[in-house]
mmCIF file of C-alpha atoms in Angstrom:
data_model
loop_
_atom_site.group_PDB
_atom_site.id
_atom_site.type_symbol
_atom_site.label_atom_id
_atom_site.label_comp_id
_atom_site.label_asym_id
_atom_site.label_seq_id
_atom_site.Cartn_x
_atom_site.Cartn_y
_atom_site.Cartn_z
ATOM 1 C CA UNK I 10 -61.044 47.483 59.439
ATOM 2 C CA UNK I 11 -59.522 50.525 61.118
ATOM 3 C CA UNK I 12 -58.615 49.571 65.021
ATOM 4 C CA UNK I 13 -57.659 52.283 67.346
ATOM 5 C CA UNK I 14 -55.838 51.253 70.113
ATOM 6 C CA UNK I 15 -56.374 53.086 73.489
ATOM 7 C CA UNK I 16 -53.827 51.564 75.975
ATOM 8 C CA UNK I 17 -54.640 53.307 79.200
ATOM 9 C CA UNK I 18 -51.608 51.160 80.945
ATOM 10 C CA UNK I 19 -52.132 49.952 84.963
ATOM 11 C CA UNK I 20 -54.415 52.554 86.766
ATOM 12 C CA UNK I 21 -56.578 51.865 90.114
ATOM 13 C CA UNK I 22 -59.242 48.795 89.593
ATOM 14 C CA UNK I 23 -62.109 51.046 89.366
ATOM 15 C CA UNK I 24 -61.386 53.376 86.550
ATOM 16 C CA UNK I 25 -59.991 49.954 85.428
ATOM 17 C CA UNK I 26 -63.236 48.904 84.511
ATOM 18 C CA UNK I 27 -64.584 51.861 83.865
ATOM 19 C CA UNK I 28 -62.541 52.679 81.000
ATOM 20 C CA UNK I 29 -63.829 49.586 78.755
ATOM 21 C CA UNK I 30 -67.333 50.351 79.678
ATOM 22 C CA UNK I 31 -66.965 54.251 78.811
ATOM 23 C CA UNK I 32 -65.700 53.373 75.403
ATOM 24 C CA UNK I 33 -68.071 51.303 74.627
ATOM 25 C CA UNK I 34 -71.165 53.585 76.263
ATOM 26 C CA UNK I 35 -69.788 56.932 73.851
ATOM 27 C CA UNK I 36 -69.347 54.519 70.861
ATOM 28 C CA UNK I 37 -71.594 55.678 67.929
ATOM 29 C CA UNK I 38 -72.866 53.289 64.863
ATOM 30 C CA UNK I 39 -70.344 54.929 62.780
ATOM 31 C CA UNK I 40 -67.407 54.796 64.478
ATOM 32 C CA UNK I 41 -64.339 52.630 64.067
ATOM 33 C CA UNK I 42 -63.799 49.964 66.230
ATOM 34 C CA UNK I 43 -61.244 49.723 69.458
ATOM 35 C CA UNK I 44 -58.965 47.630 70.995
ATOM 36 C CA UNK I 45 -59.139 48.543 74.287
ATOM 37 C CA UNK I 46 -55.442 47.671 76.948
ATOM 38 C CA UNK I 47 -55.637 48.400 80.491
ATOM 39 C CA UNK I 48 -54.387 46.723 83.986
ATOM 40 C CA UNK I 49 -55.107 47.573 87.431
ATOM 41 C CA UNK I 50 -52.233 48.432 89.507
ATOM 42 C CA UNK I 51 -54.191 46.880 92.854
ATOM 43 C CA UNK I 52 -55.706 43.603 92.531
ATOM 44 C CA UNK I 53 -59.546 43.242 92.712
ATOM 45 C CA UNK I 54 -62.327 41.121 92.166
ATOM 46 C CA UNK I 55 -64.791 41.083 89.251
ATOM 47 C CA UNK I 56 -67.870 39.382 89.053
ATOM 48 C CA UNK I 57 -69.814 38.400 85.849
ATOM 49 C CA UNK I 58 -73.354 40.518 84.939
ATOM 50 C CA UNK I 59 -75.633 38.016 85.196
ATOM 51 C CA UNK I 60 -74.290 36.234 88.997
ATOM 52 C CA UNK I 61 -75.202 36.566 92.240
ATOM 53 C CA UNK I 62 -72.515 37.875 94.612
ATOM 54 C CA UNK I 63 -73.858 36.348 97.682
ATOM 55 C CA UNK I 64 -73.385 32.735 95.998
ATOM 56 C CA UNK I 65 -70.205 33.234 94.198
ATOM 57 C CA UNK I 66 -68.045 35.554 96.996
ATOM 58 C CA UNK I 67 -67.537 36.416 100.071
ATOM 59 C CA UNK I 68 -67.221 39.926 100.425
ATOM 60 C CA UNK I 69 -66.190 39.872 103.994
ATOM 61 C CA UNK I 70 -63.201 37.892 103.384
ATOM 62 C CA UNK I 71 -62.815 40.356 99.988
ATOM 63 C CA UNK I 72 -62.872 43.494 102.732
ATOM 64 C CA UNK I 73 -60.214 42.150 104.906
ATOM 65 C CA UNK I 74 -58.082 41.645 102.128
ATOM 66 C CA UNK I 75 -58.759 44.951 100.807
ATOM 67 C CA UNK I 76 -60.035 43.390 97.481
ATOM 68 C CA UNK I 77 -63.018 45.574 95.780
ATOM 69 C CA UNK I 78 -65.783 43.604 93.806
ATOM 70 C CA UNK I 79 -66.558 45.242 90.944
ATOM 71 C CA UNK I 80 -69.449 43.611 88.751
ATOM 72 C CA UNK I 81 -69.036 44.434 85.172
ATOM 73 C CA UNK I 82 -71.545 44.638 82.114
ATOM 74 C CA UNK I 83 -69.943 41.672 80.353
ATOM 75 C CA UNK I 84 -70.955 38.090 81.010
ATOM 76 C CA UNK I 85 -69.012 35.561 82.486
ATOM 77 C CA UNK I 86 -67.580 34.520 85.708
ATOM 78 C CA UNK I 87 -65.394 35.616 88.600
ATOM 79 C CA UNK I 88 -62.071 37.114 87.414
ATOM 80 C CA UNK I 89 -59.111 37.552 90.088
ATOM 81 C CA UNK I 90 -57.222 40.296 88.732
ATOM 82 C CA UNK I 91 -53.983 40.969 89.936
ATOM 83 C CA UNK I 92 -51.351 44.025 88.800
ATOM 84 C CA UNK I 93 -50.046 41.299 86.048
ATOM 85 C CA UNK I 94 -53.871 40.972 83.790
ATOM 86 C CA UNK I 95 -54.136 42.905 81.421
ATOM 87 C CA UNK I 96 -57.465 43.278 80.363
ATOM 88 C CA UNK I 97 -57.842 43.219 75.937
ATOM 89 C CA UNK I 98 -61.345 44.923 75.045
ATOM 90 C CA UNK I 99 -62.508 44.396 71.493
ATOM 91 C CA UNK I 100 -65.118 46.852 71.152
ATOM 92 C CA UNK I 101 -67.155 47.277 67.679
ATOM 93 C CA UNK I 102 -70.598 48.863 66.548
ATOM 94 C CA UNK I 103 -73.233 46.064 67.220
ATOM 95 C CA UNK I 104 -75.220 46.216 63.795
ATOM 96 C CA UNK I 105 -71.591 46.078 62.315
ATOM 97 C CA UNK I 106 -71.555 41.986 63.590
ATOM 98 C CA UNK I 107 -73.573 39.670 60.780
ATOM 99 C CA UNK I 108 -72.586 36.406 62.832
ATOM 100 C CA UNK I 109 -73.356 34.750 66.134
ATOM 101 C CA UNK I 110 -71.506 35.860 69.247
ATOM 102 C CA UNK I 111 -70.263 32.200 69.332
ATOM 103 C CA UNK I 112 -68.294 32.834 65.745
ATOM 104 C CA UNK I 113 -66.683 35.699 66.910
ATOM 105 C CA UNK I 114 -65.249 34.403 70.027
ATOM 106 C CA UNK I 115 -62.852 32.188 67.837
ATOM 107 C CA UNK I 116 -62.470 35.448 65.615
ATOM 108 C CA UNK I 117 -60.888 37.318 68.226
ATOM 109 C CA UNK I 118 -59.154 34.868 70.233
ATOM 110 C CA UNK I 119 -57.267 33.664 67.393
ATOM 111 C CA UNK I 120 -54.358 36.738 67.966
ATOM 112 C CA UNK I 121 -53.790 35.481 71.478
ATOM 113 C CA UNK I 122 -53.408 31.658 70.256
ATOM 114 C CA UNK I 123 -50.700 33.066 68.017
ATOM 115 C CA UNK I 124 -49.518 35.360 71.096
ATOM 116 C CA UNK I 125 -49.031 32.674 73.348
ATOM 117 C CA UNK I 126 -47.398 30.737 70.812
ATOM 118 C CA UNK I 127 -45.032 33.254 69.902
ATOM 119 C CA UNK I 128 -44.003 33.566 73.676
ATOM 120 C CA UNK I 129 -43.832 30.029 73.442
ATOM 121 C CA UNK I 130 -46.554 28.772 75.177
ATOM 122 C CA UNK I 131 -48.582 26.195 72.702
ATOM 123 C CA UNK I 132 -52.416 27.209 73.543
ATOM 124 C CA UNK I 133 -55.508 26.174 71.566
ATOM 125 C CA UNK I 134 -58.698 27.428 70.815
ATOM 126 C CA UNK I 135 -61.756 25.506 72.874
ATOM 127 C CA UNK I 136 -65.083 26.541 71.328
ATOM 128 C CA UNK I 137 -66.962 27.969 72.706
ATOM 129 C CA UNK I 138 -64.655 30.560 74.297
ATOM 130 C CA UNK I 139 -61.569 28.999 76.069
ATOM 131 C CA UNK I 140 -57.871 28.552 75.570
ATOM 132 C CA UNK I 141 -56.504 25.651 76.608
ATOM 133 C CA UNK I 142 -52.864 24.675 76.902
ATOM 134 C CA UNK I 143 -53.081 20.628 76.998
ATOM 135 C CA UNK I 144 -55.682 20.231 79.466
ATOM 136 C CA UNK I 145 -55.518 23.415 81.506
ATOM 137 C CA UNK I 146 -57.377 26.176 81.017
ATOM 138 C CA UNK I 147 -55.103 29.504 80.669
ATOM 139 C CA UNK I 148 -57.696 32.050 79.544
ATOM 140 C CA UNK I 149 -60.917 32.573 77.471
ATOM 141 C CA UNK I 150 -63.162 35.523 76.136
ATOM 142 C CA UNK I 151 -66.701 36.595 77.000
ATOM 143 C CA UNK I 152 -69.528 39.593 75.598
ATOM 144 C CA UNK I 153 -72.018 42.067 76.771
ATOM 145 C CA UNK I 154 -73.967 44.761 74.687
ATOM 146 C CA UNK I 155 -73.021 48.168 76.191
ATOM 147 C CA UNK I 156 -75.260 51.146 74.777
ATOM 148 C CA UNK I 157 -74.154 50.649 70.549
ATOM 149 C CA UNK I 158 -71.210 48.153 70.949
ATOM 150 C CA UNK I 159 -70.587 44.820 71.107
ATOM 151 C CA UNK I 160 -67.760 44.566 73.347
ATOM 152 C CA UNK I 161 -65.586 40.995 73.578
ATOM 153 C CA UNK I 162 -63.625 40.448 76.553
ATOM 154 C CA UNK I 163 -60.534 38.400 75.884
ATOM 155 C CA UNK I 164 -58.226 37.226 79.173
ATOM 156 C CA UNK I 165 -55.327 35.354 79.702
ATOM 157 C CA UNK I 166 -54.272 33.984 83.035
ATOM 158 C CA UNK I 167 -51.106 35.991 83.907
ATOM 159 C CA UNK I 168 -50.064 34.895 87.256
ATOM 160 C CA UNK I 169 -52.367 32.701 89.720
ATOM 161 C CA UNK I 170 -51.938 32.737 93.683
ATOM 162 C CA UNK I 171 -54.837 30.420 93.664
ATOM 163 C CA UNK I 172 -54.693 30.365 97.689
ATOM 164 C CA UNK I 173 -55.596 33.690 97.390
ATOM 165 C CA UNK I 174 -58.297 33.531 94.644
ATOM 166 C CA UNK I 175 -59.929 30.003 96.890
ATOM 167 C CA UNK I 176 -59.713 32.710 99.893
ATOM 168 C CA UNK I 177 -62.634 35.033 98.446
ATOM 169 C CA UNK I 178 -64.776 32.125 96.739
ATOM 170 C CA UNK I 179 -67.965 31.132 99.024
ATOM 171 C CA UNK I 180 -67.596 28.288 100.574
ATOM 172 C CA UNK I 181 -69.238 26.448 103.689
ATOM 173 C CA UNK I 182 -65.521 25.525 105.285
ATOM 174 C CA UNK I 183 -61.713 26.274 104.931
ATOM 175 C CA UNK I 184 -61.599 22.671 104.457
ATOM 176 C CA UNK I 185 -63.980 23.303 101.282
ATOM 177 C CA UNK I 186 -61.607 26.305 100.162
ATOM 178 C CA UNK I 187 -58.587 23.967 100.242
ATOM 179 C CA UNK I 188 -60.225 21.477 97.667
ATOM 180 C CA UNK I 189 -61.312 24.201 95.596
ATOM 181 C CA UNK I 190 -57.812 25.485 95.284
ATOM 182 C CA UNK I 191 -56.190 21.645 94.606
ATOM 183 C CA UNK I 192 -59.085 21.120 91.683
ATOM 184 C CA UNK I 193 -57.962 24.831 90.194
ATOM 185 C CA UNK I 194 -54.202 23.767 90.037
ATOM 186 C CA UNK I 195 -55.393 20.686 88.282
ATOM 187 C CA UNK I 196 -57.315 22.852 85.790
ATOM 188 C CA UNK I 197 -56.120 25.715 85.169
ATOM 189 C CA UNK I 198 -52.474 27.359 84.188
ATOM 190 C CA UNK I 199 -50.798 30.721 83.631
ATOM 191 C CA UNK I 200 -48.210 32.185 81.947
ATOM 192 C CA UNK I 201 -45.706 31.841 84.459
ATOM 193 C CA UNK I 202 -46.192 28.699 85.379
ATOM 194 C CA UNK I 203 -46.011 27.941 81.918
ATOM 195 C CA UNK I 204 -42.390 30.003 81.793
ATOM 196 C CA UNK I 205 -41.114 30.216 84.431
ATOM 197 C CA UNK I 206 -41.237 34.160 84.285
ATOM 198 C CA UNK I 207 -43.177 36.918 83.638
ATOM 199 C CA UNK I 208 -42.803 38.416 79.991
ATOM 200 C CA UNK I 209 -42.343 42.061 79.851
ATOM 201 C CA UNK I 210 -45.543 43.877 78.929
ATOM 202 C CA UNK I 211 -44.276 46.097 76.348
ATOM 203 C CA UNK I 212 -42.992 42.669 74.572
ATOM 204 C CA UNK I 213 -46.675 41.265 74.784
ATOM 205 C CA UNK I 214 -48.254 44.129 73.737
ATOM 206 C CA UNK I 215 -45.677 44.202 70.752
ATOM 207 C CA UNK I 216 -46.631 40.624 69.960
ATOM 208 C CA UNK I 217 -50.543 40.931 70.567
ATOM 209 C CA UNK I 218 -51.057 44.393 68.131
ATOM 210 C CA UNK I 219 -48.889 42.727 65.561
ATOM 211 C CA UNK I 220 -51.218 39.320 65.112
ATOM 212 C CA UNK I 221 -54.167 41.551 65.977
ATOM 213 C CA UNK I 222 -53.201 42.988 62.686
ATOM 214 C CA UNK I 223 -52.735 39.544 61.179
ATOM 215 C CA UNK I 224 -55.826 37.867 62.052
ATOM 216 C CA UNK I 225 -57.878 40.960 61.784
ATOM 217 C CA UNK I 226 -56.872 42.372 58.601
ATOM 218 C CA UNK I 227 -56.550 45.560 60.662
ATOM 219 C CA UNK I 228 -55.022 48.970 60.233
ATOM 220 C CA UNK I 229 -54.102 49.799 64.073
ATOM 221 C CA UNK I 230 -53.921 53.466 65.179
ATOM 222 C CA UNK I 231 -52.385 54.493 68.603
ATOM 223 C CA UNK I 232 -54.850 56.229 70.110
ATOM 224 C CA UNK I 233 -56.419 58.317 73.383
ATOM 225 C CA UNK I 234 -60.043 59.127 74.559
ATOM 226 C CA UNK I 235 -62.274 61.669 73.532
ATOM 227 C CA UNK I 236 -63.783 64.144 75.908
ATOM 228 C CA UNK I 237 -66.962 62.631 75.231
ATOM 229 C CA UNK I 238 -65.575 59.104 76.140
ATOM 230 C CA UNK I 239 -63.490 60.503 78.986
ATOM 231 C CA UNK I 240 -66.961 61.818 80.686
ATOM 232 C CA UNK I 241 -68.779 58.322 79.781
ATOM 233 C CA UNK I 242 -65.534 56.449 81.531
ATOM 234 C CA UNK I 243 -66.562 59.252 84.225
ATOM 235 C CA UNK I 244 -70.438 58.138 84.310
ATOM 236 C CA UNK I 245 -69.717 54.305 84.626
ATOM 237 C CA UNK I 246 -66.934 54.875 87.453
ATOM 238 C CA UNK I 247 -70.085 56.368 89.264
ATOM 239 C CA UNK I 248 -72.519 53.594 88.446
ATOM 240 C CA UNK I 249 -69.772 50.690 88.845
ATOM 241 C CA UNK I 250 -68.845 51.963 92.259
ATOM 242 C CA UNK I 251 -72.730 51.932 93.885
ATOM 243 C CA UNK I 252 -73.709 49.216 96.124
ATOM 244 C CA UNK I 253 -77.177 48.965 93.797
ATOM 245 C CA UNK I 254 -75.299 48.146 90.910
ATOM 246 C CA UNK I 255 -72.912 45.386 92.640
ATOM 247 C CA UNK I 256 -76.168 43.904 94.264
ATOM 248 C CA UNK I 257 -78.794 43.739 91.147
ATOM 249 C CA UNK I 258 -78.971 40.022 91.011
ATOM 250 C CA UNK I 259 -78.686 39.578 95.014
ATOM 251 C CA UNK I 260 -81.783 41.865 94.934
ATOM 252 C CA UNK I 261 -83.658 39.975 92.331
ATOM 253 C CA UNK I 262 -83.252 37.144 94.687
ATOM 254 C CA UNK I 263 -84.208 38.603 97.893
ATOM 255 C CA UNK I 264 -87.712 40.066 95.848
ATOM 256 C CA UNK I 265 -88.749 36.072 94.853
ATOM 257 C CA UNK I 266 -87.977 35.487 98.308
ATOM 258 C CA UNK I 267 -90.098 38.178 99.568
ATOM 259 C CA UNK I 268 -92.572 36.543 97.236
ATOM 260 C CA UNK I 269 -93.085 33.494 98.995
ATOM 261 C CA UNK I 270 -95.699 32.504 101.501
ATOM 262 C CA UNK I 271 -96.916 29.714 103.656
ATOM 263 C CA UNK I 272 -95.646 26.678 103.057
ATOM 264 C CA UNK I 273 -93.902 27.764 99.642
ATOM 265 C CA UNK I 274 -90.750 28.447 99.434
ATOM 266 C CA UNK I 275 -88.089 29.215 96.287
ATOM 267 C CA UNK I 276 -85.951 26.309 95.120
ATOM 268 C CA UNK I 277 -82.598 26.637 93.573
ATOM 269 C CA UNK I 278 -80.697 24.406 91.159
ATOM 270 C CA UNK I 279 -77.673 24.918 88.869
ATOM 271 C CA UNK I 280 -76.744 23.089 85.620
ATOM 272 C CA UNK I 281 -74.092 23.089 83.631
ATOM 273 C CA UNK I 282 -73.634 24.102 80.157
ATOM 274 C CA UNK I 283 -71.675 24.517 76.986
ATOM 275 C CA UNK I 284 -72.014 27.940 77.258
ATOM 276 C CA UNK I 285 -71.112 28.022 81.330
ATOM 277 C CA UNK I 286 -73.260 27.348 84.531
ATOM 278 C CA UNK I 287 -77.130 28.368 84.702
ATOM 279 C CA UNK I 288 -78.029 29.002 88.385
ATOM 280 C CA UNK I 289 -81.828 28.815 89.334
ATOM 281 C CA UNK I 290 -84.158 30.481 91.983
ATOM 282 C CA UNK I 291 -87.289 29.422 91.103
ATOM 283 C CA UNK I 292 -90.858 29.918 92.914
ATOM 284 C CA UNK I 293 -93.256 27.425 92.104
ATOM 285 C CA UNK I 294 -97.253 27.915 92.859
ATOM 286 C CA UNK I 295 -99.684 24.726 91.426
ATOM 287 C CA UNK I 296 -97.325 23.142 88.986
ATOM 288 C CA UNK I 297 -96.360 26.584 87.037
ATOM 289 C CA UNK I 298 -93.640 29.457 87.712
ATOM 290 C CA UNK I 299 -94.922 32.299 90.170
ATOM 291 C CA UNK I 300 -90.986 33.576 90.023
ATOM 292 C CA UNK I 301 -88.176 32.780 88.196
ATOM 293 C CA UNK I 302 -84.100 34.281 88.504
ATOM 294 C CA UNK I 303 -81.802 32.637 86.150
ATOM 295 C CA UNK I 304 -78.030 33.767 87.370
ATOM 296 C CA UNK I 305 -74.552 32.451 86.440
ATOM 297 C CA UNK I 306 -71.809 32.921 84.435
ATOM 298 C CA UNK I 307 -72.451 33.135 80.781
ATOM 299 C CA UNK I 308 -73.068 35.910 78.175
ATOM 300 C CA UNK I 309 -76.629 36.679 77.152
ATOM 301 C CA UNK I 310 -76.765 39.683 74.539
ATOM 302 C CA UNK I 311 -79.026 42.029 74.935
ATOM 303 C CA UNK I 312 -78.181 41.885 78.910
ATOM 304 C CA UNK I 313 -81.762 42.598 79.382
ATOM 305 C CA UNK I 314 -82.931 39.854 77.501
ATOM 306 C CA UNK I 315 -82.320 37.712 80.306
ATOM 307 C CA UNK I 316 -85.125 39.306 82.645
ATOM 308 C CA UNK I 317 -87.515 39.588 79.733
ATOM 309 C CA UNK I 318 -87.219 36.073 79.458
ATOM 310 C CA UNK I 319 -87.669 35.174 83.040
ATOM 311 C CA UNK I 320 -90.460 37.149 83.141
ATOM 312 C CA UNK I 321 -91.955 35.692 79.758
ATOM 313 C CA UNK I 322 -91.608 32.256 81.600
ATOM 314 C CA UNK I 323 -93.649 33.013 84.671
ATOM 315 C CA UNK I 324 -97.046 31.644 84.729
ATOM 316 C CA UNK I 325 -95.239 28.516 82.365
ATOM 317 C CA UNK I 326 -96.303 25.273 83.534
ATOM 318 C CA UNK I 327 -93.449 23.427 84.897
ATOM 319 C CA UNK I 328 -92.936 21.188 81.796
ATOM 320 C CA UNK I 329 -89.533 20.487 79.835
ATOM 321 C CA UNK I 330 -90.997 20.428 76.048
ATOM 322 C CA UNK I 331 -93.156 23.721 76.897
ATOM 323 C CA UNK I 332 -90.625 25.647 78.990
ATOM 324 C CA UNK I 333 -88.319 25.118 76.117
ATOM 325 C CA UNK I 334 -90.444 26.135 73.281
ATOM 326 C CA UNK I 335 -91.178 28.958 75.169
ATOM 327 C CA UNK I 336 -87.678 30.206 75.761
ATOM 328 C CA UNK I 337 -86.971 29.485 72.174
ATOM 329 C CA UNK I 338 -90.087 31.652 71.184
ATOM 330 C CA UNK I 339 -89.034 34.514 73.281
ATOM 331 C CA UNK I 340 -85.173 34.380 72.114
ATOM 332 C CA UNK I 341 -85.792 34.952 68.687
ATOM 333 C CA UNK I 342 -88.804 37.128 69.380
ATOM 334 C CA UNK I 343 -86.141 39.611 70.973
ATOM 335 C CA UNK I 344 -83.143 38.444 69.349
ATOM 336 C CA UNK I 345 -81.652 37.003 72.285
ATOM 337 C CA UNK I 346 -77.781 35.434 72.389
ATOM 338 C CA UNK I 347 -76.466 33.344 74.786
ATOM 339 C CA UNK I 348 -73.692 31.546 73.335
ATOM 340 C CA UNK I 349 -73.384 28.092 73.803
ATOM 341 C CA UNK I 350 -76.640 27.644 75.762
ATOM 342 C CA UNK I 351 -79.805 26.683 73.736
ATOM 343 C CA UNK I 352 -83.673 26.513 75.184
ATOM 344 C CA UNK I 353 -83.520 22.848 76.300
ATOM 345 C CA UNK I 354 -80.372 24.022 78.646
ATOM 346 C CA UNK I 355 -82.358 26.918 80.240
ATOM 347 C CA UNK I 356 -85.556 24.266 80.260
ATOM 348 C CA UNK I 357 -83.302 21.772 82.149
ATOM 349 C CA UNK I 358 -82.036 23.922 84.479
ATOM 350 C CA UNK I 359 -85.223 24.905 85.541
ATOM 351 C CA UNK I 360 -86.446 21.209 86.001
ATOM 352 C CA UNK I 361 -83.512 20.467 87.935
ATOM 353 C CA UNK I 362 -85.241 23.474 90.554
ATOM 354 C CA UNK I 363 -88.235 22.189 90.156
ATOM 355 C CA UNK I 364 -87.118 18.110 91.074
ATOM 356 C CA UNK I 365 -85.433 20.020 93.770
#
């Protein structure tokens, strides 16, 4: 396996994200894979594919605090990144991967368990995508299908000001922000809580490309962008940065509401999963689904598999056993992945709209 490595070091949050993406958008079925390094050198907000902002942040608080939300193409949920993150992009042809997306989250999380350890921070790998150290989560991986590539986003929790992170969550009170931030400190960690001090990034990056090598079997090659990827990196700065793009799922929303009439009106519901939290806006007419968004943060591969199979699902009578086997139809029909979350989860979650 030959790995270049494109380390594009800490540049503004934007082209931040827009680097990964670009790499992965020019990548061609023949191609050798990438590891992908870059930080931003402002901190920002990025929000998962598949949730909706309105429910997960609130952008006015975001805007006084001169944080930009960015929504990404990867699943997942809402990442505070700060000048200290850097963000580790595993990016490989997508008919090149003969295993579930769940297999390969261990795969390529196993060089930052051996990271950590070797900054001596004992971490462990939580299927289906986490790192723990004891019982607090310090980082975890997630995937999206960008034009040819698979890409796998690995994270590790550099430095938390969870004050600040509670700050831009939605929340009905301050008084609601203030127990979301004492449940985080009992849940999560970071590296500098875990020592005391932040460890230089050149000595990371030393670390990380020397087990990626390990674990991988790789043959790493320093690296830099084509033109071509240089002017898909361009594209994807364009279509990160417009308002359309950062609203798609507040939209899909707001067009089942517009659905509704008379006495009718959308229910929503969340559940929780192996594979991360399934939100619900569902639209009910006589017993069956007349509309149907399913949101959250989790990875679904194709990314527009998940529409396809809301849509499949309308006209479904509101029944566990058939909404399941017709989820599972529709999944392998189109070869959907959503790692760690299986038909009776999306079937459930549905229900719970429906009891609702």
């Amino acid at each position: 396996m030959r790995l270049r490595v494109i380390d594009s070091g800490h540049i503004p949050p934007l082209d931040c994200e827009a680097v990964y993406h670009g790499l992965a958008a020019a990548m061609q079925p023949e191609d050798d894979a990438i590891l992908s390094l870059v930080g931003p050198d402002e901190t920002y907000v990025s929000i998962g594919r598949f949730q909706v902002v309105a429910q997960e942040i609130d952008r006015a608080r975001c805007r006084t605090q001169h944080l930009p939300v960015i929504r990404r193409q990867i699943g997942g949920g809402v990442g505070f990144v700060d000048r200290n993150r850097t963000h580790i992009h595993f990016i490989v042809p997508h008919h090149a991967v003969a295993v579930p997306m769940a297999d390969l989250y261990a795969r390529f999380l196993e060089p930052m368990v051996r990271t950590c350890g070797a900054l001596g921070i004992a971490t462990e790998f939580s299927p289906i995508n986490e790192l723990y150290v004891g019982d607090r989560r310090i980082g975890g991986a997630d995937a999206g299908r960008i034009g040819e590539s698979l890409v796998v986003a690995c994270n590790l929790n550099a430095e938390l000001d969870l004050a600040a992170i509670a700050s831009c969550l939605q929340a009905p009170s301050d008084a609601f922000r203030d127990k979301l931030r004492e449940m985080m400190a009992d849940e999560v960690t970071s590296v500098l809580h875990e020592l005391h001090m932040m460890p230089p990034r050149e000595e990371f990056r030393r670390i990380l490309l020397k087990e990626c090598a390990n674990c991988l079997g790789a043959q790493l090659v320093e690296d830099g962008p084509t033109e071509a990827e240089r002017a898909a990196m361009a594209q994807w700065a364009d279509r990160l940065a417009d308002e359309s793009w950062t609203l798609a799922m507040d939209r899909k929303v707001a067009r089942t509401d517009a659905e509704a009439a008379g006495a009718i009106v959308p229910a929503d519901a969340t559940h929780l999963t192996a594979g991360g939290m399934i939100g619900v806006h569902l639209l009910e007419r006589d017993g069956t689904i007349a509309e149907l968004v399913l949101s959250g943060a989790f990875s679904c591969l194709p990314g527009g598999g998940l529409e396809t199979l809301c849509h499949r699902l309308v006209g479904e009578h509101l029944d566990a056993a058939s909404l399941s086997a017709e989820a599972e139809r529709t999944m392998q029909d189109i070869g959907i992945e959503m790692p760690g979350i299986v038909p009776a989860d999306l079937a459930a979650a549905i229900m719970a709209a429906h009891r609702e």
